[in-house]
PDB file of C-alpha atoms in Angstrom:
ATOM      1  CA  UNK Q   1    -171.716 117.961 104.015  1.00 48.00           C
ATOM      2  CA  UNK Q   2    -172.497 116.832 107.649  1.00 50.00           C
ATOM      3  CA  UNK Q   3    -176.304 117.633 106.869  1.00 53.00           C
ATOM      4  CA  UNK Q   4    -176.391 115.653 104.313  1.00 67.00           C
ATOM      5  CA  UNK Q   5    -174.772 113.117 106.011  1.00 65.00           C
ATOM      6  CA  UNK Q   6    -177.308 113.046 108.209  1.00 69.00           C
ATOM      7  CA  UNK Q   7    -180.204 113.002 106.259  1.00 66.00           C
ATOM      8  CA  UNK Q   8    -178.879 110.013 104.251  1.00 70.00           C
ATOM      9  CA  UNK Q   9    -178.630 107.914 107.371  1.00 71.00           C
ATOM     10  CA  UNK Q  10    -182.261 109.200 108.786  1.00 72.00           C
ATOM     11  CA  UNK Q  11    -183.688 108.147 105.445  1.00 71.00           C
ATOM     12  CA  UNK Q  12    -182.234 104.725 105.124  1.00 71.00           C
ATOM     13  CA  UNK Q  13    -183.369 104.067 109.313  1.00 70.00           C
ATOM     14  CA  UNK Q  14    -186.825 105.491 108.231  1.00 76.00           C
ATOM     15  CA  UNK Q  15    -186.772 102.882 105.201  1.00 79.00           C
ATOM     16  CA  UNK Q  16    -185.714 100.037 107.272  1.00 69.00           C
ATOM     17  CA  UNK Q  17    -188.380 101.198 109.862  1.00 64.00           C
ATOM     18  CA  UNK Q  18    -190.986 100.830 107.021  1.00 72.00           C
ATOM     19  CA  UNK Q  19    -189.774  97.512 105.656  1.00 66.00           C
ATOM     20  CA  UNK Q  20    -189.643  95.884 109.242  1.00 56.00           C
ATOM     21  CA  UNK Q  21    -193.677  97.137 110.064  1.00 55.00           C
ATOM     22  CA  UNK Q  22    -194.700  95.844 106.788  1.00 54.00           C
ATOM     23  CA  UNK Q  23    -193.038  92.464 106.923  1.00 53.00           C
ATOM     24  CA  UNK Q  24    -194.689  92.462 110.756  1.00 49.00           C
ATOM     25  CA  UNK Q  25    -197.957  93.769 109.639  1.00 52.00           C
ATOM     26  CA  UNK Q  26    -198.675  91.106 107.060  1.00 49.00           C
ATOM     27  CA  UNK Q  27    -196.691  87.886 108.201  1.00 48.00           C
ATOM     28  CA  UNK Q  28    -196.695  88.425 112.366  1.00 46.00           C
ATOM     29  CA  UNK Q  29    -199.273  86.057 112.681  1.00 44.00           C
ATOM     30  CA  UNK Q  30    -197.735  82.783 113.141  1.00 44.00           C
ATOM     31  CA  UNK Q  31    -201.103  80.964 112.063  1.00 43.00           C
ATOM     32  CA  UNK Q  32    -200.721  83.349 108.926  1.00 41.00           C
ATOM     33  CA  UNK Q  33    -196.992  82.205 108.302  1.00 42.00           C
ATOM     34  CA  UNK Q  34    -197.220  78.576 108.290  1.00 41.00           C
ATOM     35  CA  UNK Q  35    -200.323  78.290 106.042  1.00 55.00           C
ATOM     36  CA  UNK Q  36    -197.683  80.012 102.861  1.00 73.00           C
ATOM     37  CA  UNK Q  37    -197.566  76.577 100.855  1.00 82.00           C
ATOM     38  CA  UNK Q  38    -198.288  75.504  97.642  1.00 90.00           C
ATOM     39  CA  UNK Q  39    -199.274  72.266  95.746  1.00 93.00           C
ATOM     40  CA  UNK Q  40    -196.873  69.323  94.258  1.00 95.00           C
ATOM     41  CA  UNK Q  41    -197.962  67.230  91.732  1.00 96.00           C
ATOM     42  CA  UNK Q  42    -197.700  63.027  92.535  1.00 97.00           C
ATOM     43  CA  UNK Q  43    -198.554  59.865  91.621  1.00 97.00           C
ATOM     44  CA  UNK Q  44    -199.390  58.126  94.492  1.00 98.00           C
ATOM     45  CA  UNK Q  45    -201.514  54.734  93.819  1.00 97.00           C
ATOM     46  CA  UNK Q  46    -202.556  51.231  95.180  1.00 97.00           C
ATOM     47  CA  UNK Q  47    -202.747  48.145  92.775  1.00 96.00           C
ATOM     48  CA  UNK Q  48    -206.032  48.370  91.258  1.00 95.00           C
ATOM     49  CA  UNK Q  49    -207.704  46.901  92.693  1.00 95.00           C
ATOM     50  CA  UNK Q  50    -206.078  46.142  95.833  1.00 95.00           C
ATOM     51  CA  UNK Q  51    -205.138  42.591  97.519  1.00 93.00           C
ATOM     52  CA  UNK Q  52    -206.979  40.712  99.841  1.00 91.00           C
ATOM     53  CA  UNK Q  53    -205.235  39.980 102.911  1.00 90.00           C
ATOM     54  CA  UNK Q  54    -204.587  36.193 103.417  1.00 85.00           C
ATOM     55  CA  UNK Q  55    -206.270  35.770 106.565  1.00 80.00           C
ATOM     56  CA  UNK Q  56    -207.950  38.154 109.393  1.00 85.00           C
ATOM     57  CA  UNK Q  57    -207.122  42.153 108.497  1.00 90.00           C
ATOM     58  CA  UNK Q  58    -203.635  43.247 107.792  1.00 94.00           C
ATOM     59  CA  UNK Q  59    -201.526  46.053 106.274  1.00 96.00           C
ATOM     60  CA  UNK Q  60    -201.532  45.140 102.627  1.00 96.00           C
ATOM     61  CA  UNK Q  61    -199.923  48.267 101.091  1.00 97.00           C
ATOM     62  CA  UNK Q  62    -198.246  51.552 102.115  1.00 98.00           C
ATOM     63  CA  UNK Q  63    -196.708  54.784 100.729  1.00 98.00           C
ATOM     64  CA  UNK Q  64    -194.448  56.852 102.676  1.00 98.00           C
ATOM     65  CA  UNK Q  65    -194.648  60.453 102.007  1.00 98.00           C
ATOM     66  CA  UNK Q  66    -191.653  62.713 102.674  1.00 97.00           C
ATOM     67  CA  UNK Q  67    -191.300  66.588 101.933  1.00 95.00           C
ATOM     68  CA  UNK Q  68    -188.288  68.269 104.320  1.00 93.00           C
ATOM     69  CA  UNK Q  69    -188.945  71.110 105.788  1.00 90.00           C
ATOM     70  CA  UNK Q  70    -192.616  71.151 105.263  1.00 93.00           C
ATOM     71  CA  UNK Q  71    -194.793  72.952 108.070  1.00 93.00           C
ATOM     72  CA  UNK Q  72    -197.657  70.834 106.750  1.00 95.00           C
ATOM     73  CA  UNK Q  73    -199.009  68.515 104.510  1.00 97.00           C
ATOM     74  CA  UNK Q  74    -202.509  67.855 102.972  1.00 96.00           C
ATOM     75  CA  UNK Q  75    -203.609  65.012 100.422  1.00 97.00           C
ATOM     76  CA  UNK Q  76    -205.650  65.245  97.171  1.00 97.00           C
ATOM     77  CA  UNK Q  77    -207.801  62.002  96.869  1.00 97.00           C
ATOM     78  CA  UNK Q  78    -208.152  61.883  92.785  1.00 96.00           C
ATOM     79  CA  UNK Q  79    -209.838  58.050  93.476  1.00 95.00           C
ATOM     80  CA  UNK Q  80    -210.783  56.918  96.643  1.00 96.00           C
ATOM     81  CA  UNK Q  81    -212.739  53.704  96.707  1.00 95.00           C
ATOM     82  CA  UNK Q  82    -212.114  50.917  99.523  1.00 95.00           C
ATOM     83  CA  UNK Q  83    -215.503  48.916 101.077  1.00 91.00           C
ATOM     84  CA  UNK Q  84    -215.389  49.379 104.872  1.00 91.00           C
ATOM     85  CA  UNK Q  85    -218.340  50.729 107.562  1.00 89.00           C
ATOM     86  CA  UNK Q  86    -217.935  51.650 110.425  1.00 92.00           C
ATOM     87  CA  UNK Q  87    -220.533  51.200 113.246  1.00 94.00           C
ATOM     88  CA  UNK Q  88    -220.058  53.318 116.350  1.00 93.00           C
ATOM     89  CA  UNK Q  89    -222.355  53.483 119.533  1.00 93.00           C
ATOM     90  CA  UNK Q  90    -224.865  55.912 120.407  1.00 92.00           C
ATOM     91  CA  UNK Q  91    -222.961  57.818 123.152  1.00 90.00           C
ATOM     92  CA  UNK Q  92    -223.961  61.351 124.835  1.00 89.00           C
ATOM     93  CA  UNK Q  93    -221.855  63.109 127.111  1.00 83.00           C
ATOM     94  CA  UNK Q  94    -222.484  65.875 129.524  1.00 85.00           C
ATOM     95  CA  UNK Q  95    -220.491  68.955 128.691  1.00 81.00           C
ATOM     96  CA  UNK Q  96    -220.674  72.543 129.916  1.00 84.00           C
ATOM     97  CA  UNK Q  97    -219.791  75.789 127.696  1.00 78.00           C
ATOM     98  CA  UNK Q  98    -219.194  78.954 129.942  1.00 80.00           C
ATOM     99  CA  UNK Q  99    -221.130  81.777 129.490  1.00 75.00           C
ATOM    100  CA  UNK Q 100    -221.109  85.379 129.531  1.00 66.00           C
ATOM    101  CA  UNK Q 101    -220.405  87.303 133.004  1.00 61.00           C
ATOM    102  CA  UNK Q 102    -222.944  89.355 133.273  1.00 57.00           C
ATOM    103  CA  UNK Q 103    -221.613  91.522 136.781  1.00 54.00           C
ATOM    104  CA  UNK Q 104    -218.382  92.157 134.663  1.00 49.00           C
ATOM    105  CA  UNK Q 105    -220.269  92.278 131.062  1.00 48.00           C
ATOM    106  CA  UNK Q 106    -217.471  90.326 129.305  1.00 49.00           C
ATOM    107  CA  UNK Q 107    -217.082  87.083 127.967  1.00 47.00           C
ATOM    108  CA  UNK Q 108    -215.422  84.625 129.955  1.00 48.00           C
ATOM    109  CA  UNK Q 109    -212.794  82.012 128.354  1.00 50.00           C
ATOM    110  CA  UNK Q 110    -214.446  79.526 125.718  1.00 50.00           C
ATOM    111  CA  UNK Q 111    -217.095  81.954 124.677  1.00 47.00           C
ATOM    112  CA  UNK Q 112    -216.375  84.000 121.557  1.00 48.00           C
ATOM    113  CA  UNK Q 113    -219.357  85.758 121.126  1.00 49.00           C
ATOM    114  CA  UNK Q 114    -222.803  86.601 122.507  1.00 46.00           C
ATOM    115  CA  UNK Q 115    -224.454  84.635 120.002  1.00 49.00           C
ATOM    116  CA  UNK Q 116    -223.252  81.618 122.009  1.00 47.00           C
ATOM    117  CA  UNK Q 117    -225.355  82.698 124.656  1.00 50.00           C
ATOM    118  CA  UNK Q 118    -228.303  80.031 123.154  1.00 57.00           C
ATOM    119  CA  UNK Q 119    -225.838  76.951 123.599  1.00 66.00           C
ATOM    120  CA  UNK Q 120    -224.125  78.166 126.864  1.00 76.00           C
ATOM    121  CA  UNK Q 121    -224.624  76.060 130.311  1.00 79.00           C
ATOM    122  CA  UNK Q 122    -224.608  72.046 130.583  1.00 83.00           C
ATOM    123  CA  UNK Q 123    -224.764  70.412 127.331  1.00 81.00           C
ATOM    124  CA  UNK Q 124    -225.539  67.393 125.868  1.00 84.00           C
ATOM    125  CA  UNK Q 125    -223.640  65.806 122.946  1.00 83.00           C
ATOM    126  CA  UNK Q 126    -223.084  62.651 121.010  1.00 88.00           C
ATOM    127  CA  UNK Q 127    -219.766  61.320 121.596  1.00 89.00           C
ATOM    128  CA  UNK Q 128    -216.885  61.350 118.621  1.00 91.00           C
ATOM    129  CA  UNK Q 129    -214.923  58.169 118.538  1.00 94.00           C
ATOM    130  CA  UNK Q 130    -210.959  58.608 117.703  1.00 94.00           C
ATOM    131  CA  UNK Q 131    -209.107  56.374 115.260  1.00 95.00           C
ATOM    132  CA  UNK Q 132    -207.419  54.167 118.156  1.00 95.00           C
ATOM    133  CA  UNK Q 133    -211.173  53.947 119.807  1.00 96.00           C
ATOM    134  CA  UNK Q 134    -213.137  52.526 116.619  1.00 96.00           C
ATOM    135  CA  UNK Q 135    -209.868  49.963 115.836  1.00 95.00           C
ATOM    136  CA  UNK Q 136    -209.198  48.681 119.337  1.00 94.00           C
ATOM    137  CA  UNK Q 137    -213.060  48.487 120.116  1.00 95.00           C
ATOM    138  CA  UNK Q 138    -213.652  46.537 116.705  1.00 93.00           C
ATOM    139  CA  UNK Q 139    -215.788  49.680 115.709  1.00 95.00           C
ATOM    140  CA  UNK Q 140    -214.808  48.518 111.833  1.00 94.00           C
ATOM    141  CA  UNK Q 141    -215.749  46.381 109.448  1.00 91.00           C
ATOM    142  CA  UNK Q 142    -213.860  45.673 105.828  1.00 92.00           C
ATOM    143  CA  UNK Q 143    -210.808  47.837 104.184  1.00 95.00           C
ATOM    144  CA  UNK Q 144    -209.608  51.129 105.411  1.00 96.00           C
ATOM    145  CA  UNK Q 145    -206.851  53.615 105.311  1.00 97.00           C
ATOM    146  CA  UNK Q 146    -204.624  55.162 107.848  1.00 97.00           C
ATOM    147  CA  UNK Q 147    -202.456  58.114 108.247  1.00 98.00           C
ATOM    148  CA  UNK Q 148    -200.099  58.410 110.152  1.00 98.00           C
ATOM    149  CA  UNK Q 149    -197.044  60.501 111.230  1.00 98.00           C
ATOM    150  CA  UNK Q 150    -193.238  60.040 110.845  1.00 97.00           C
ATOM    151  CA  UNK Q 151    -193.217  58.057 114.318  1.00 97.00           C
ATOM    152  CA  UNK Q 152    -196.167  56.028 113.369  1.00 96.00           C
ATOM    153  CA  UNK Q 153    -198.683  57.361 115.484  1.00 97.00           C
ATOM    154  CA  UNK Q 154    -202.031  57.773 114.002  1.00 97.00           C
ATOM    155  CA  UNK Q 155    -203.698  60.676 112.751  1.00 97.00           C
ATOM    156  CA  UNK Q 156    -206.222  59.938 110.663  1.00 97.00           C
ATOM    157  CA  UNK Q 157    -208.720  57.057 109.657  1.00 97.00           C
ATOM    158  CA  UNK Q 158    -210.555  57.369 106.392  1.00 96.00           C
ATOM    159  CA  UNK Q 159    -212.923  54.940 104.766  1.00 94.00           C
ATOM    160  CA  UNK Q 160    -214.500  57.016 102.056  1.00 92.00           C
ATOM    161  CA  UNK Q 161    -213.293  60.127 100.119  1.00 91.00           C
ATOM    162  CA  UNK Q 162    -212.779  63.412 101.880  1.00 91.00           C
ATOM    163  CA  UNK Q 163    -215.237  66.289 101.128  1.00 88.00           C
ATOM    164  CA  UNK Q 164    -213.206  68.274  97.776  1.00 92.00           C
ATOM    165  CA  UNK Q 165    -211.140  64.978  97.729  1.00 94.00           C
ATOM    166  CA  UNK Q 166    -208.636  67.142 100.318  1.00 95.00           C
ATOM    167  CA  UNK Q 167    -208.089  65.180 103.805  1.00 95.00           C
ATOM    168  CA  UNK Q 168    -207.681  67.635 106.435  1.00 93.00           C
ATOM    169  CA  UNK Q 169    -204.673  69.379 107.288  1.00 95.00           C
ATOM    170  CA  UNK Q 170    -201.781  67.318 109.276  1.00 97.00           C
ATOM    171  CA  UNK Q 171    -199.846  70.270 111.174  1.00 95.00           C
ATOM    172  CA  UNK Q 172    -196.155  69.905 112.033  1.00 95.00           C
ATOM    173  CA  UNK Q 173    -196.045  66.988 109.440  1.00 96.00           C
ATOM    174  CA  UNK Q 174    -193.062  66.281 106.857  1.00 96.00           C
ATOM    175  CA  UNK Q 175    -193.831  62.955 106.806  1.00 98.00           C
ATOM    176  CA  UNK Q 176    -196.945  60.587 106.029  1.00 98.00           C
ATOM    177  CA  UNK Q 177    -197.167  57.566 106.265  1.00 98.00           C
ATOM    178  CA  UNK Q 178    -200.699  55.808 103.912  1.00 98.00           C
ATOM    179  CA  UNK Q 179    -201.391  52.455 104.790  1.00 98.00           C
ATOM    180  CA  UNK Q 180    -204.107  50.508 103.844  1.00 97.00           C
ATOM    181  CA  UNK Q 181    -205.730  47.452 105.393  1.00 96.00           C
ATOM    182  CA  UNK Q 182    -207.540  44.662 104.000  1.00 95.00           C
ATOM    183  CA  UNK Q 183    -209.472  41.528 105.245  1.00 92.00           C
ATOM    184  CA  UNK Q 184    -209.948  38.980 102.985  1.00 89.00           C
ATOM    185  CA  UNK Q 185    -213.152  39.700 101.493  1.00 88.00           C
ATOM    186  CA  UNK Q 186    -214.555  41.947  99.401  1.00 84.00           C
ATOM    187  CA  UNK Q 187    -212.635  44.303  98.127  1.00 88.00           C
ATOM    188  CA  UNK Q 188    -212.630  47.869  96.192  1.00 92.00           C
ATOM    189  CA  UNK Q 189    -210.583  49.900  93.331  1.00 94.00           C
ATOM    190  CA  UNK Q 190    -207.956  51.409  95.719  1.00 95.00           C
ATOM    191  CA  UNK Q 191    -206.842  54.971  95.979  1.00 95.00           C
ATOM    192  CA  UNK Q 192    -205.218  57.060  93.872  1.00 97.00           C
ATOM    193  CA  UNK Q 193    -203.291  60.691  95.136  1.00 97.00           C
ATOM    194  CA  UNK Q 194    -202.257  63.350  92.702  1.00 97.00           C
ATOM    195  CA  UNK Q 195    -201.106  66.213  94.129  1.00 97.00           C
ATOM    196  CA  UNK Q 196    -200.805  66.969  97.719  1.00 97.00           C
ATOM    197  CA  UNK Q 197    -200.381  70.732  99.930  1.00 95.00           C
ATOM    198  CA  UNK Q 198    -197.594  71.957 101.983  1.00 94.00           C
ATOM    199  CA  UNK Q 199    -196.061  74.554 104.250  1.00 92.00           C
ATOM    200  CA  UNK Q 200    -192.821  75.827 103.416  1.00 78.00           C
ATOM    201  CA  UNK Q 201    -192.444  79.300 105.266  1.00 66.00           C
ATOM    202  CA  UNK Q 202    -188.953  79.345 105.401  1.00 53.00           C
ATOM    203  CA  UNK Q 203    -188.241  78.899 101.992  1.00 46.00           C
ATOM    204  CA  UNK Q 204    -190.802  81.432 101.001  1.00 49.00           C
ATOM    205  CA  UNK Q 205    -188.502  83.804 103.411  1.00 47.00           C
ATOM    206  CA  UNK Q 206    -185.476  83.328 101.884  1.00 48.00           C
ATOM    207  CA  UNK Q 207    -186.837  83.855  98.101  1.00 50.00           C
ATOM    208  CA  UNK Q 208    -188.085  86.684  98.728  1.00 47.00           C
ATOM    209  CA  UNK Q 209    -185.017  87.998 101.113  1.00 46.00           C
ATOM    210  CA  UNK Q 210    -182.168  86.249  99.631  1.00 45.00           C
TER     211      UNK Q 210
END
């Protein structure tokens, strides 16, 4: 009877065991976890097309965006037509990539393989302008849309559709807020969003260990 016993309680530690390296083995990875999401259907829209704003550029219509708990959210453009351009600087700046070590024949930090041996060493690039560089250097002209976060910092500027119609992924986000600004003259058909991505790792958990 004690043998048995025994046995029993060896097999259920072996099965927790099991259990615990599989759940490790496939979900460990926090990058892994937080990208378990799925998609919500929406109706998110502008007037079509949208106002004018009465004088110089202003905030002529906004959506705020809220899904608790989310790890992340993305937007699905269905319509995406407002008339800005944007008209940035020629700017290079000096940049070096570290290369390879050859006395220790490893790769030091910021080199990932030895095919970036070709672009290692001082660099040259053209400069990428932030949102809060093009707006407070006047970098804009006409309509545009901003994204930003739950404590209204921004963290994205779009004038045209996204590649897909998907804007990139906002990390750590529950909340968006979409705000669009007009000037008062010409102006285009607006946006419309239909569906939008998010992060829910938690309540995948619990769903499937309830």
């Amino acid at each position: 009877m004690k043998m048995n016993k025994s046995v029993w309680i060896i097999g259920v530690v072996l099965i927790v065991v099991i259990l615990v390296v599989v759940i490790v083995s496939l979900y460990g990875s926090q990058e892994a976890f937080v990208r378990i999401g799925g998609d919500k259907d929406i109706d998110i829209q502008t007037p079509h097309p949208y106002p004018n704003s009465t004088s110089e550029r202003s905030l002529v219509w906004s959506y705020k965006l809220n899904h608790p708990d989310a790890t992340f959210l993305k937007l699905h453009f269905n319509t995406f037509e407002v008339v800005a351009e944007i008209n940035t600087p020629v700017i290079y700046e000096s940049i070096y990539i570290p290369c390879p070590d050859p006395s220790v024949g490893e790769l030091q930090e910021g080199v990932t393989s030895v095919d970036e041996l070709a672009v290692c060493g001082n660099k040259t690039i053209k400069k990428s302008f932030t949102p809060e560089e093009i707006l407070s250097n006047n970098y804009i002209s006409g309509d545009y849309i901003l994204i930003r976060d739950a404590n209204h910092n921004i963290l994205d500027l779009l004038t045209q559709a996204p590649t897909n119609g998907w804007s990139r992924t906002y990390d750590g986000q529950e909340i968006l807020n979409i705000e669009l600004y007009a000037d008062n003259s010409e102006n285009g058909y607006g946006l419309m969003i239909d569906k939008y991505s998010y992060g829910f790792p938690r309540e995948w958990f619990f769903d499937f260990f309830p």
